[in-house]
XYZ file of N, CA and C in Angstrom:
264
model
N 0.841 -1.184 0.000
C 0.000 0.000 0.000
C 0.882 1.242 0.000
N 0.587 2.324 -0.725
C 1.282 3.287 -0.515
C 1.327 4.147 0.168
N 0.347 4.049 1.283
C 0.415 5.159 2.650
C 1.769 4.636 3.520
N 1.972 2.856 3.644
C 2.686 2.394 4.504
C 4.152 2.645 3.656
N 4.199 2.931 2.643
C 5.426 3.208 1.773
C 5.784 4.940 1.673
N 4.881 5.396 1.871
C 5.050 7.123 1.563
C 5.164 7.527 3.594
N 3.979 6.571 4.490
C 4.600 7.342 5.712
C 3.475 8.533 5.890
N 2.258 8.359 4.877
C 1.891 9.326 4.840
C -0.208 9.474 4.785
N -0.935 9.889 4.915
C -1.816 9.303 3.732
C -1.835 9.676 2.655
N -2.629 8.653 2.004
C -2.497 8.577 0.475
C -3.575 8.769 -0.217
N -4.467 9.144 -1.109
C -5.063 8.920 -2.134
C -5.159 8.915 -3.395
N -5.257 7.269 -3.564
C -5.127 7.073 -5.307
C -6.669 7.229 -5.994
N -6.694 7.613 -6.995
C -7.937 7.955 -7.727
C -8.081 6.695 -9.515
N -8.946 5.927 -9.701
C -9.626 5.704 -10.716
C -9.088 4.261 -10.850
N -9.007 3.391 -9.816
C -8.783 2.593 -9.683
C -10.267 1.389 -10.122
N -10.090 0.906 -11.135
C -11.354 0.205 -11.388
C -12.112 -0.969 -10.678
N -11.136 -1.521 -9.970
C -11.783 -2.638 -9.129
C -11.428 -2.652 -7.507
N -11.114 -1.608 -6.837
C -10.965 -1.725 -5.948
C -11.304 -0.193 -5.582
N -12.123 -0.200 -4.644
C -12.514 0.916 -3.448
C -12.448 0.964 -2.080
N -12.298 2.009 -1.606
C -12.534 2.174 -0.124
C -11.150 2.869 0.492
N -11.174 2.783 2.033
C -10.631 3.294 3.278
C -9.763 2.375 3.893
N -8.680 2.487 4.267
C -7.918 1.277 4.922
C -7.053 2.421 6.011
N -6.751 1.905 7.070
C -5.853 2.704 7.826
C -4.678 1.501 8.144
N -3.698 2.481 8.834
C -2.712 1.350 9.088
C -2.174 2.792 10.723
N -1.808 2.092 11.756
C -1.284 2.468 13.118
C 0.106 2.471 13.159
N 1.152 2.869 13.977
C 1.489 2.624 14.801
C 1.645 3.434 15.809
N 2.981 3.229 16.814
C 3.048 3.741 17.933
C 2.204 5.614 18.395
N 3.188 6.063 16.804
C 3.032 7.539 17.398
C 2.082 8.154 15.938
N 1.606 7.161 15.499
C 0.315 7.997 14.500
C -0.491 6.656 14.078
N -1.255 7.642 12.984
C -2.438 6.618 12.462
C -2.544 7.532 10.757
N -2.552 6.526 9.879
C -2.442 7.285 8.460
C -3.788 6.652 7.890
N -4.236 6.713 7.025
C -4.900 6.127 6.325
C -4.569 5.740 4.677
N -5.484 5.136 3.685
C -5.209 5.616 2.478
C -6.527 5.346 1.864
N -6.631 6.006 0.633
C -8.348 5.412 0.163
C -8.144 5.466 -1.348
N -8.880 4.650 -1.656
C -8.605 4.114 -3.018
C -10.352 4.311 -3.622
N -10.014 5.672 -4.546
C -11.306 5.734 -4.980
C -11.565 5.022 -6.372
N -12.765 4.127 -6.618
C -13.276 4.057 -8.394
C -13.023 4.495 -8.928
N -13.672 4.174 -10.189
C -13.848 4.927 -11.372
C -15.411 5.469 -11.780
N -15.719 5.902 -12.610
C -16.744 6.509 -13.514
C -17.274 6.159 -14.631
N -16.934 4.715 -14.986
C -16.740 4.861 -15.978
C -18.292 3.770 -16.532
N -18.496 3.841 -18.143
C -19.878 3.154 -18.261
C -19.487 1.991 -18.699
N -19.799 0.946 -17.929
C -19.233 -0.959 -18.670
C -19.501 -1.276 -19.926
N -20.821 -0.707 -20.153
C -21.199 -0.455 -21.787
C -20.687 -0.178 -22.426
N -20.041 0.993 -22.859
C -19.438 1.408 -23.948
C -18.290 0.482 -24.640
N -18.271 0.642 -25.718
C -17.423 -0.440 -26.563
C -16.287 0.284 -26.201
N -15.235 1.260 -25.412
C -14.096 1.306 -24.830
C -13.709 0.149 -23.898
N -14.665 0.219 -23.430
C -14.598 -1.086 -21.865
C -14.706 -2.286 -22.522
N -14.799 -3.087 -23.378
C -15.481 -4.480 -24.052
C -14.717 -5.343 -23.352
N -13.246 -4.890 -23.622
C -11.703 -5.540 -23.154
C -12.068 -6.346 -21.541
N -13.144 -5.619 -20.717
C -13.333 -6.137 -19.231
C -14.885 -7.192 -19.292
N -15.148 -6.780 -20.202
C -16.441 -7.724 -19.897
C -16.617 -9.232 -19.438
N -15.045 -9.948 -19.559
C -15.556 -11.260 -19.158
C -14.544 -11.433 -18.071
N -14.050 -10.120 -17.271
C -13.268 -10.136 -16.191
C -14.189 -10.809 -15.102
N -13.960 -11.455 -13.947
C -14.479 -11.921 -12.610
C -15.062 -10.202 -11.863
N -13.621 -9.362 -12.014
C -14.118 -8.074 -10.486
C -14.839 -7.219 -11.434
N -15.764 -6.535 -10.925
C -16.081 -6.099 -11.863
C -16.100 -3.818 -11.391
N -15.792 -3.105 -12.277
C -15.523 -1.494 -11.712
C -16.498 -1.090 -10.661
N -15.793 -0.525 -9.865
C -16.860 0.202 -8.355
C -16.845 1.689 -9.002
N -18.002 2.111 -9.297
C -17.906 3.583 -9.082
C -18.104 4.215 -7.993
N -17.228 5.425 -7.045
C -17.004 6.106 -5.907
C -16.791 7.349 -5.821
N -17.106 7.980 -5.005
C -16.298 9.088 -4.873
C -15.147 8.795 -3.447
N -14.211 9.852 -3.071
C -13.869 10.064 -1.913
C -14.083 11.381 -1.291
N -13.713 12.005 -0.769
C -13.116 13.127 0.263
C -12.690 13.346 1.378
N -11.857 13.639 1.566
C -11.290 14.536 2.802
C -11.441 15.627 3.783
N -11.954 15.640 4.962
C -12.576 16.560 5.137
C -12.118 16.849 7.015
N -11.596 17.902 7.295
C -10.495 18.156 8.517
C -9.591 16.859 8.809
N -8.802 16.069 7.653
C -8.631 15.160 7.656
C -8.557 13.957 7.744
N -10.307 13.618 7.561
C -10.878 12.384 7.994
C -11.386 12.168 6.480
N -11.221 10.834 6.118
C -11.057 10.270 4.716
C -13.129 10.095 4.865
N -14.061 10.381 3.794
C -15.068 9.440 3.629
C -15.215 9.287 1.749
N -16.076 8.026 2.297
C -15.958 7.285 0.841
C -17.186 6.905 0.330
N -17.614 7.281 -0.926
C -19.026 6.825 -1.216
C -19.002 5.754 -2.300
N -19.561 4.816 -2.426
C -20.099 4.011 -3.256
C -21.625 4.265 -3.763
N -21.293 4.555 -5.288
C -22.311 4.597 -5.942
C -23.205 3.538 -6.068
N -24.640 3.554 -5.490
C -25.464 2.744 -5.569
C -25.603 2.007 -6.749
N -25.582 1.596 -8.291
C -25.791 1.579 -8.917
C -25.724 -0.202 -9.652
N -25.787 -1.191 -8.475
C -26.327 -2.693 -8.813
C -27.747 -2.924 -9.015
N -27.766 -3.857 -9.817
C -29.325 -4.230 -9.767
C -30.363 -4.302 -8.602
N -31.512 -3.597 -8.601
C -32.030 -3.089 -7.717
C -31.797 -1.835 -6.625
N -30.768 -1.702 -6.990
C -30.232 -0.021 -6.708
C -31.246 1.545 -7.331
N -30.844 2.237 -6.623
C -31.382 3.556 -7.010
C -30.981 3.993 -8.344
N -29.160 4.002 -8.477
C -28.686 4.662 -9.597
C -28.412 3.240 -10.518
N -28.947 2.451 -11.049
C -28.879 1.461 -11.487
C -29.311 1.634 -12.782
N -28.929 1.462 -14.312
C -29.663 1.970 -15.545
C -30.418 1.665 -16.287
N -31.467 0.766 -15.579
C -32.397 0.450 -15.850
C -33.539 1.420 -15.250
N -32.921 1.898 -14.210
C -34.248 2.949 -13.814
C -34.182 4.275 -14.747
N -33.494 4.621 -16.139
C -33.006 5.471 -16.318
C -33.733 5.410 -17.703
N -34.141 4.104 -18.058
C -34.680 4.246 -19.804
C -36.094 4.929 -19.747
């Protein structure tokens, strides 16, 4: 992870299959790092290349805020709110 390599926190952005918040301790601090999604639409014939991957893209946001990491996951699985079938 690169918070435990930088010493620092970290945030990486547009990471397609992996999201979220992780912290790591020790003695005399506490860092975090967060690894936000992507945006991106599985549909489009750019993406085709992933379609018969196993993980499949999290879309997220993050932010930072008086230095406390939060992380959103876009609702958007079947039966979800932002899901695109509710959209035709």
């Amino acid at each position: 992870n690169a918070s435990s390599k930088m010493l620092m926190p970290v945030v990486m952005g547009h990471i397609h299959s992996a999201a979220g918040v992780s912290w790591r301790a020790n003695p005399l601090k506490r860092i975090f790092s967060v690894d936000v999604g992507c945006g991106i639409d599985v549909d489009a014939w750019q993406f085709a290349y992933g379609r018969h991957y196993k993980k499949r893209p999290i879309l997220s946001a993050a932010v930072i805020l008086d230095g406390v990491p939060y992380h959103e996951v876009m609702r958007c699985s079947r039966g979800e709110p932002y899901h695109k079938e509710n959209f035709k």
